[in-house]
């Protein structure tokens, strides 16, 4: 009973603040405040507050939360151990899945890689490397 009264008071106060905010011509903030203010009343009307009150006082519920926490710790711990080992099971399975020479292209023995023609000679002076950048900056007045 007291939880419903507190939720109603919080909602009423929030709606009052939303009205004052709307009076100050901050309509978007007023709408957000009104939306947040209606949440506690909605929770009371749907019965969530009563369910939470019953759950908070139930020893069975707390044991259930403990079991869920233990399950989460076991899962998180197993992931930490897997990362520290480097995923040995995954590496072993990955090694057997692909043949060692599978990444080499099979173009035949006569094919050899084509020589790459050099499109532009490399600049020997590092100052020449920045000349293009300086020209662009000067063009934009920087």
Short mmCIF file of N, CA and C in Angstrom, two decimals:
data_model
loop_
_atom_site.label_atom_id
_atom_site.label_comp_id
_atom_site.label_asym_id
_atom_site.label_seq_id
_atom_site.Cartn_x
_atom_site.Cartn_y
_atom_site.Cartn_z
N UNK A 1 0.81 -1.19 0.00
CA UNK A 1 0.00 0.00 0.00
C UNK A 1 0.86 1.25 0.00
N UNK A 2 1.94 1.23 0.77
CA UNK A 2 2.79 2.42 0.85
C UNK A 2 3.57 2.62 -0.45
N UNK A 3 3.92 1.52 -1.13
CA UNK A 3 4.65 1.64 -2.40
C UNK A 3 3.79 2.33 -3.45
N UNK A 4 2.50 2.00 -3.48
CA UNK A 4 1.61 2.64 -4.44
C UNK A 4 1.47 4.13 -4.15
N UNK A 5 1.42 4.49 -2.87
CA UNK A 5 1.30 5.90 -2.50
C UNK A 5 2.56 6.67 -2.88
N UNK A 6 3.72 6.08 -2.65
CA UNK A 6 4.98 6.73 -3.00
C UNK A 6 5.08 6.90 -4.51
N UNK A 7 4.72 5.87 -5.26
CA UNK A 7 4.78 5.97 -6.73
C UNK A 7 3.83 7.04 -7.25
N UNK A 8 2.66 7.13 -6.67
CA UNK A 8 1.70 8.16 -7.09
C UNK A 8 2.22 9.55 -6.77
N UNK A 9 2.84 9.72 -5.61
CA UNK A 9 3.39 11.03 -5.24
C UNK A 9 4.55 11.42 -6.15
N UNK A 10 5.39 10.47 -6.49
CA UNK A 10 6.51 10.75 -7.40
C UNK A 10 5.98 11.15 -8.77
N UNK A 11 4.96 10.46 -9.24
CA UNK A 11 4.37 10.80 -10.54
C UNK A 11 3.72 12.18 -10.51
N UNK A 12 3.02 12.49 -9.45
CA UNK A 12 2.38 13.80 -9.36
C UNK A 12 3.42 14.91 -9.32
N UNK A 13 4.49 14.71 -8.57
CA UNK A 13 5.55 15.71 -8.52
C UNK A 13 6.22 15.88 -9.87
N UNK A 14 6.46 14.79 -10.55
CA UNK A 14 7.07 14.86 -11.88
C UNK A 14 6.19 15.57 -12.89
N UNK A 15 4.89 15.31 -12.82
CA UNK A 15 3.97 15.99 -13.73
C UNK A 15 3.90 17.49 -13.42
N UNK A 16 4.00 17.85 -12.14
CA UNK A 16 4.03 19.26 -11.77
C UNK A 16 5.27 19.95 -12.32
N UNK A 17 6.40 19.30 -12.22
CA UNK A 17 7.64 19.86 -12.78
C UNK A 17 7.54 19.96 -14.29
N UNK A 18 6.89 18.99 -14.94
CA UNK A 18 6.70 19.04 -16.39
C UNK A 18 5.85 20.24 -16.79
N UNK A 19 4.81 20.54 -16.00
CA UNK A 19 3.96 21.71 -16.29
C UNK A 19 4.77 23.00 -16.18
N UNK A 20 5.58 23.11 -15.14
CA UNK A 20 6.42 24.30 -14.97
C UNK A 20 7.42 24.42 -16.12
N UNK A 21 7.98 23.31 -16.55
CA UNK A 21 8.92 23.32 -17.67
C UNK A 21 8.23 23.73 -18.95
N UNK A 22 7.02 23.26 -19.18
CA UNK A 22 6.27 23.67 -20.37
C UNK A 22 5.93 25.15 -20.31
N UNK A 23 5.64 25.67 -19.13
CA UNK A 23 5.35 27.09 -18.96
C UNK A 23 6.56 27.94 -19.34
N UNK A 24 7.75 27.40 -19.16
CA UNK A 24 8.99 28.10 -19.53
C UNK A 24 9.36 27.90 -20.99
N UNK A 25 8.45 27.39 -21.78
CA UNK A 25 8.60 27.20 -23.23
C UNK A 25 9.66 26.16 -23.59
N UNK A 26 9.86 25.18 -22.73
CA UNK A 26 10.77 24.08 -23.02
C UNK A 26 9.92 22.83 -23.18
N UNK A 27 9.23 22.76 -24.31
CA UNK A 27 8.20 21.74 -24.51
C UNK A 27 8.79 20.33 -24.64
N UNK A 28 9.92 20.20 -25.32
CA UNK A 28 10.51 18.88 -25.50
C UNK A 28 10.93 18.29 -24.15
N UNK A 29 11.55 19.11 -23.32
CA UNK A 29 11.94 18.65 -21.99
C UNK A 29 10.70 18.34 -21.14
N UNK A 30 9.64 19.13 -21.31
CA UNK A 30 8.41 18.90 -20.55
C UNK A 30 7.78 17.57 -20.94
N UNK A 31 7.79 17.25 -22.21
CA UNK A 31 7.22 15.97 -22.66
C UNK A 31 8.04 14.81 -22.10
N UNK A 32 9.36 14.94 -22.10
CA UNK A 32 10.20 13.88 -21.54
C UNK A 32 9.93 13.70 -20.04
N UNK A 33 9.83 14.81 -19.33
CA UNK A 33 9.53 14.73 -17.90
C UNK A 33 8.18 14.08 -17.64
N UNK A 34 7.20 14.43 -18.44
CA UNK A 34 5.88 13.83 -18.27
C UNK A 34 5.93 12.32 -18.53
N UNK A 35 6.69 11.93 -19.54
CA UNK A 35 6.80 10.49 -19.85
C UNK A 35 7.46 9.74 -18.69
N UNK A 36 8.55 10.28 -18.18
CA UNK A 36 9.21 9.63 -17.05
C UNK A 36 8.32 9.63 -15.81
N UNK A 37 7.52 10.66 -15.65
CA UNK A 37 6.65 10.75 -14.48
C UNK A 37 5.53 9.74 -14.50
N UNK A 38 5.11 9.33 -15.66
CA UNK A 38 4.00 8.37 -15.76
C UNK A 38 4.44 6.92 -15.55
N UNK A 39 5.75 6.67 -15.59
CA UNK A 39 6.25 5.30 -15.44
C UNK A 39 5.89 4.69 -14.08
N UNK A 40 6.12 5.37 -12.94
CA UNK A 40 5.77 4.74 -11.66
C UNK A 40 4.29 4.38 -11.54
N UNK A 41 3.41 5.25 -12.02
CA UNK A 41 1.97 4.94 -11.95
C UNK A 41 1.64 3.74 -12.83
N UNK A 42 2.27 3.69 -14.00
CA UNK A 42 2.06 2.55 -14.88
C UNK A 42 2.53 1.25 -14.26
N UNK A 43 3.65 1.29 -13.55
CA UNK A 43 4.14 0.09 -12.87
C UNK A 43 3.19 -0.36 -11.76
N UNK A 44 2.61 0.60 -11.05
CA UNK A 44 1.65 0.25 -10.00
C UNK A 44 0.41 -0.36 -10.63
N UNK A 45 -0.08 0.23 -11.71
CA UNK A 45 -1.32 -0.25 -12.34
C UNK A 45 -1.16 -1.64 -12.96
N UNK A 46 0.03 -1.97 -13.44
CA UNK A 46 0.23 -3.29 -14.04
C UNK A 46 0.50 -4.37 -13.01
N UNK A 47 0.80 -3.98 -11.77
CA UNK A 47 1.04 -4.96 -10.73
C UNK A 47 2.50 -5.29 -10.53
N UNK A 48 3.39 -4.62 -11.24
CA UNK A 48 4.83 -4.91 -11.10
C UNK A 48 5.31 -4.54 -9.71
N UNK A 49 4.82 -3.45 -9.16
CA UNK A 49 5.26 -3.01 -7.83
C UNK A 49 4.84 -4.04 -6.78
N UNK A 50 3.65 -4.55 -6.86
CA UNK A 50 3.21 -5.58 -5.93
C UNK A 50 4.02 -6.85 -6.06
N UNK A 51 4.33 -7.24 -7.29
CA UNK A 51 5.14 -8.43 -7.52
C UNK A 51 6.53 -8.24 -6.94
N UNK A 52 7.11 -7.05 -7.13
CA UNK A 52 8.44 -6.78 -6.57
C UNK A 52 8.41 -6.82 -5.05
N UNK A 53 7.36 -6.28 -4.46
CA UNK A 53 7.25 -6.30 -3.00
C UNK A 53 7.14 -7.74 -2.49
N UNK A 54 6.38 -8.57 -3.18
CA UNK A 54 6.27 -9.98 -2.79
C UNK A 54 7.59 -10.72 -2.98
N UNK A 55 8.30 -10.38 -4.04
CA UNK A 55 9.57 -11.03 -4.33
C UNK A 55 10.65 -10.63 -3.33
N UNK A 56 10.65 -9.36 -2.95
CA UNK A 56 11.68 -8.87 -2.03
C UNK A 56 11.56 -9.53 -0.66
N UNK A 57 10.40 -9.98 -0.28
CA UNK A 57 10.21 -10.58 1.04
C UNK A 57 10.16 -12.10 0.99
N UNK A 58 10.43 -12.70 -0.16
CA UNK A 58 10.34 -14.15 -0.31
C UNK A 58 11.73 -14.79 -0.28
N UNK A 59 12.00 -15.71 0.65
CA UNK A 59 13.30 -16.38 0.68
C UNK A 59 13.54 -17.25 -0.56
N UNK A 60 12.48 -17.83 -1.10
CA UNK A 60 12.63 -18.66 -2.30
C UNK A 60 13.11 -17.82 -3.48
N UNK A 61 12.60 -16.62 -3.59
CA UNK A 61 13.03 -15.73 -4.68
C UNK A 61 14.50 -15.37 -4.53
N UNK A 62 14.95 -15.11 -3.30
CA UNK A 62 16.36 -14.77 -3.10
C UNK A 62 17.27 -15.95 -3.39
N UNK A 63 16.86 -17.15 -3.06
CA UNK A 63 17.64 -18.34 -3.41
C UNK A 63 17.71 -18.48 -4.93
N UNK A 64 16.59 -18.20 -5.60
CA UNK A 64 16.58 -18.24 -7.06
C UNK A 64 17.54 -17.23 -7.67
N UNK A 65 17.57 -16.02 -7.10
CA UNK A 65 18.53 -15.03 -7.59
C UNK A 65 19.96 -15.49 -7.35
N UNK A 66 20.20 -16.17 -6.23
CA UNK A 66 21.53 -16.71 -5.95
C UNK A 66 21.94 -17.77 -6.95
N UNK A 67 20.99 -18.64 -7.33
CA UNK A 67 21.27 -19.67 -8.33
C UNK A 67 21.58 -19.03 -9.68
N UNK A 68 20.80 -18.02 -10.05
CA UNK A 68 21.08 -17.32 -11.31
C UNK A 68 22.45 -16.65 -11.29
N UNK A 69 22.81 -16.06 -10.16
CA UNK A 69 24.13 -15.44 -10.03
C UNK A 69 25.25 -16.46 -10.15
N UNK A 70 25.07 -17.63 -9.53
CA UNK A 70 26.07 -18.69 -9.63
C UNK A 70 26.23 -19.16 -11.07
N UNK A 71 25.11 -19.30 -11.77
CA UNK A 71 25.18 -19.71 -13.18
C UNK A 71 25.93 -18.68 -14.00
N UNK A 72 25.67 -17.40 -13.74
CA UNK A 72 26.36 -16.34 -14.48
C UNK A 72 27.86 -16.37 -14.18
N UNK A 73 28.23 -16.57 -12.91
CA UNK A 73 29.65 -16.63 -12.56
C UNK A 73 30.34 -17.81 -13.22
N UNK A 74 29.66 -18.95 -13.30
CA UNK A 74 30.25 -20.11 -13.97
C UNK A 74 30.48 -19.84 -15.46
N UNK A 75 29.50 -19.23 -16.11
CA UNK A 75 29.67 -18.92 -17.53
C UNK A 75 30.78 -17.90 -17.76
N UNK A 76 30.82 -16.86 -16.94
CA UNK A 76 31.85 -15.83 -17.10
C UNK A 76 33.23 -16.42 -16.80
N UNK A 77 33.33 -17.25 -15.78
CA UNK A 77 34.60 -17.87 -15.45
C UNK A 77 35.11 -18.78 -16.55
N UNK A 78 34.21 -19.54 -17.17
CA UNK A 78 34.64 -20.42 -18.25
C UNK A 78 35.13 -19.62 -19.45
N UNK A 79 34.53 -18.48 -19.70
CA UNK A 79 35.00 -17.64 -20.81
C UNK A 79 36.37 -17.05 -20.52
N UNK A 80 36.61 -16.67 -19.27
CA UNK A 80 37.92 -16.12 -18.89
C UNK A 80 39.00 -17.18 -19.06
N UNK A 81 38.71 -18.40 -18.60
CA UNK A 81 39.68 -19.48 -18.74
C UNK A 81 39.94 -19.78 -20.21
N UNK A 82 38.89 -19.76 -21.03
CA UNK A 82 39.06 -20.02 -22.46
C UNK A 82 39.94 -18.96 -23.11
N UNK A 83 39.77 -17.72 -22.73
CA UNK A 83 40.58 -16.64 -23.32
C UNK A 83 42.04 -16.75 -22.86
N UNK A 84 42.25 -17.15 -21.61
CA UNK A 84 43.63 -17.27 -21.12
C UNK A 84 44.36 -18.41 -21.79
N UNK A 85 43.66 -19.48 -22.07
CA UNK A 85 44.28 -20.60 -22.77
C UNK A 85 44.47 -20.31 -24.25
N UNK A 86 43.82 -19.30 -24.75
CA UNK A 86 43.94 -18.96 -26.16
C UNK A 86 42.99 -19.75 -27.02
N UNK A 87 42.01 -20.35 -26.44
CA UNK A 87 41.04 -21.11 -27.23
C UNK A 87 41.70 -22.31 -27.88
N UNK A 88 42.38 -23.16 -27.09
CA UNK A 88 43.13 -24.30 -27.63
C UNK A 88 42.24 -25.22 -28.45
N UNK A 89 41.00 -25.40 -28.02
CA UNK A 89 40.12 -26.29 -28.78
C UNK A 89 39.83 -25.72 -30.16
N UNK A 90 39.63 -24.41 -30.23
CA UNK A 90 39.34 -23.79 -31.53
C UNK A 90 40.56 -23.83 -32.43
N UNK A 91 41.75 -23.61 -31.87
CA UNK A 91 42.96 -23.62 -32.70
C UNK A 91 43.22 -25.01 -33.27
N UNK A 92 43.03 -26.04 -32.46
CA UNK A 92 43.26 -27.40 -32.93
C UNK A 92 42.27 -27.76 -34.03
N UNK A 93 41.02 -27.35 -33.87
CA UNK A 93 40.03 -27.64 -34.90
C UNK A 93 40.33 -26.85 -36.17
N UNK A 94 40.81 -25.64 -36.04
CA UNK A 94 41.12 -24.81 -37.21
C UNK A 94 42.31 -25.32 -37.97
N UNK A 95 43.29 -25.94 -37.28
CA UNK A 95 44.47 -26.46 -37.94
C UNK A 95 44.13 -27.62 -38.86
N UNK A 96 43.22 -28.47 -38.44
CA UNK A 96 42.88 -29.65 -39.22
C UNK A 96 41.90 -29.33 -40.35
N UNK A 97 41.24 -28.18 -40.29
CA UNK A 97 40.20 -27.89 -41.25
C UNK A 97 40.75 -27.48 -42.62
N UNK A 98 41.94 -26.88 -42.68
CA UNK A 98 42.48 -26.37 -43.94
C UNK A 98 43.84 -27.00 -44.18
N UNK A 99 44.07 -27.44 -45.41
CA UNK A 99 45.36 -28.00 -45.76
C UNK A 99 46.42 -26.90 -45.77
N UNK A 100 47.68 -27.23 -45.45
CA UNK A 100 48.72 -26.20 -45.37
C UNK A 100 48.93 -25.43 -46.66
N UNK A 101 48.82 -26.08 -47.81
CA UNK A 101 49.08 -25.41 -49.07
C UNK A 101 47.81 -24.84 -49.70
N UNK A 102 46.74 -24.80 -48.98
CA UNK A 102 45.48 -24.35 -49.55
C UNK A 102 45.47 -22.86 -49.84
N UNK A 103 46.31 -22.08 -49.17
CA UNK A 103 46.30 -20.65 -49.41
C UNK A 103 47.13 -20.26 -50.63
N UNK A 104 47.96 -21.17 -51.16
CA UNK A 104 48.76 -20.86 -52.34
C UNK A 104 47.89 -20.95 -53.59
N UNK A 105 48.02 -20.01 -54.51
CA UNK A 105 47.20 -20.07 -55.72
C UNK A 105 47.65 -21.22 -56.62
N UNK A 106 46.71 -21.85 -57.28
CA UNK A 106 47.04 -22.97 -58.16
C UNK A 106 46.94 -22.53 -59.61
N UNK A 107 47.93 -21.75 -60.06
CA UNK A 107 47.96 -21.25 -61.43
C UNK A 107 48.79 -22.12 -62.35
N UNK A 108 49.47 -23.08 -61.83
CA UNK A 108 50.32 -23.94 -62.64
C UNK A 108 51.78 -23.55 -62.42
N UNK A 109 52.68 -24.42 -62.87
CA UNK A 109 54.11 -24.18 -62.63
C UNK A 109 54.70 -23.13 -63.55
N UNK A 110 54.13 -22.91 -64.74
CA UNK A 110 54.72 -22.01 -65.71
C UNK A 110 54.39 -20.55 -65.43
N UNK A 111 53.39 -20.31 -64.70
CA UNK A 111 52.98 -18.93 -64.45
C UNK A 111 53.89 -18.31 -63.40
N UNK A 112 54.35 -17.11 -63.69
CA UNK A 112 55.15 -16.40 -62.72
C UNK A 112 54.55 -15.01 -62.54
N UNK A 113 54.77 -14.43 -61.42
CA UNK A 113 54.15 -13.14 -61.16
C UNK A 113 54.66 -12.06 -62.11
N UNK A 114 53.74 -11.21 -62.55
CA UNK A 114 54.09 -10.13 -63.47
C UNK A 114 54.80 -9.03 -62.70
N UNK A 115 55.77 -8.44 -63.36
CA UNK A 115 56.51 -7.35 -62.73
C UNK A 115 55.62 -6.11 -62.68
N UNK A 116 55.65 -5.42 -61.58
CA UNK A 116 54.82 -4.23 -61.43
C UNK A 116 55.55 -3.02 -61.99
N UNK A 117 54.94 -2.34 -62.93
CA UNK A 117 55.60 -1.13 -63.43
C UNK A 117 55.47 -0.02 -62.40
N UNK A 118 56.52 0.73 -62.24
CA UNK A 118 56.48 1.82 -61.26
C UNK A 118 55.76 3.00 -61.91
N UNK A 119 54.68 3.42 -61.28
CA UNK A 119 53.87 4.49 -61.84
C UNK A 119 54.50 5.85 -61.63
N UNK A 120 55.14 6.06 -60.52
CA UNK A 120 55.78 7.35 -60.25
C UNK A 120 57.05 7.11 -59.47
N UNK A 121 58.10 7.84 -59.79
CA UNK A 121 59.34 7.66 -59.04
C UNK A 121 59.19 8.19 -57.62
N UNK A 122 59.85 7.52 -56.72
CA UNK A 122 59.80 7.92 -55.31
C UNK A 122 60.62 9.19 -55.10
N UNK A 123 60.12 10.05 -54.24
CA UNK A 123 60.84 11.28 -53.94
C UNK A 123 61.95 10.98 -52.95
N UNK A 124 63.11 11.50 -53.23
CA UNK A 124 64.26 11.26 -52.37
C UNK A 124 64.26 12.23 -51.19
N UNK A 125 63.70 13.41 -51.40
CA UNK A 125 63.71 14.44 -50.37
C UNK A 125 62.38 14.40 -49.62
N UNK A 126 62.41 14.30 -48.29
CA UNK A 126 61.14 14.26 -47.54
C UNK A 126 60.34 15.55 -47.66
N UNK A 127 60.97 16.65 -47.95
CA UNK A 127 60.26 17.93 -48.09
C UNK A 127 59.37 17.91 -49.32
N UNK A 128 59.74 17.15 -50.34
CA UNK A 128 58.92 17.06 -51.55
C UNK A 128 57.64 16.29 -51.29
N UNK A 129 57.67 15.40 -50.30
CA UNK A 129 56.47 14.62 -49.98
C UNK A 129 55.34 15.51 -49.49
N UNK A 130 55.69 16.59 -48.81
CA UNK A 130 54.67 17.47 -48.22
C UNK A 130 54.33 18.66 -49.11
N UNK A 131 54.95 18.76 -50.27
CA UNK A 131 54.68 19.91 -51.13
C UNK A 131 53.23 19.91 -51.62
N UNK A 132 52.69 18.76 -51.94
CA UNK A 132 51.28 18.68 -52.36
C UNK A 132 50.35 19.10 -51.24
N UNK A 133 50.65 18.64 -50.04
CA UNK A 133 49.82 18.98 -48.90
C UNK A 133 49.88 20.47 -48.62
N UNK A 134 51.09 21.05 -48.70
CA UNK A 134 51.24 22.49 -48.49
C UNK A 134 50.47 23.28 -49.52
N UNK A 135 50.46 22.82 -50.77
CA UNK A 135 49.73 23.52 -51.82
C UNK A 135 48.23 23.49 -51.55
N UNK A 136 47.73 22.38 -51.10
CA UNK A 136 46.29 22.27 -50.78
C UNK A 136 45.94 23.18 -49.62
N UNK A 137 46.76 23.20 -48.59
CA UNK A 137 46.51 24.05 -47.43
C UNK A 137 46.54 25.53 -47.80
N UNK A 138 47.52 25.92 -48.66
CA UNK A 138 47.60 27.32 -49.10
C UNK A 138 46.40 27.70 -49.94
N UNK A 139 45.94 26.77 -50.74
CA UNK A 139 44.78 27.01 -51.58
C UNK A 139 43.55 27.33 -50.75
N UNK A 140 43.42 26.65 -49.60
CA UNK A 140 42.26 26.86 -48.72
C UNK A 140 42.51 27.93 -47.68
N UNK A 141 43.67 28.57 -47.72
CA UNK A 141 43.95 29.66 -46.81
C UNK A 141 44.32 29.21 -45.42
N UNK A 142 44.88 28.05 -45.30
CA UNK A 142 45.26 27.54 -43.97
C UNK A 142 46.76 27.66 -43.80
#
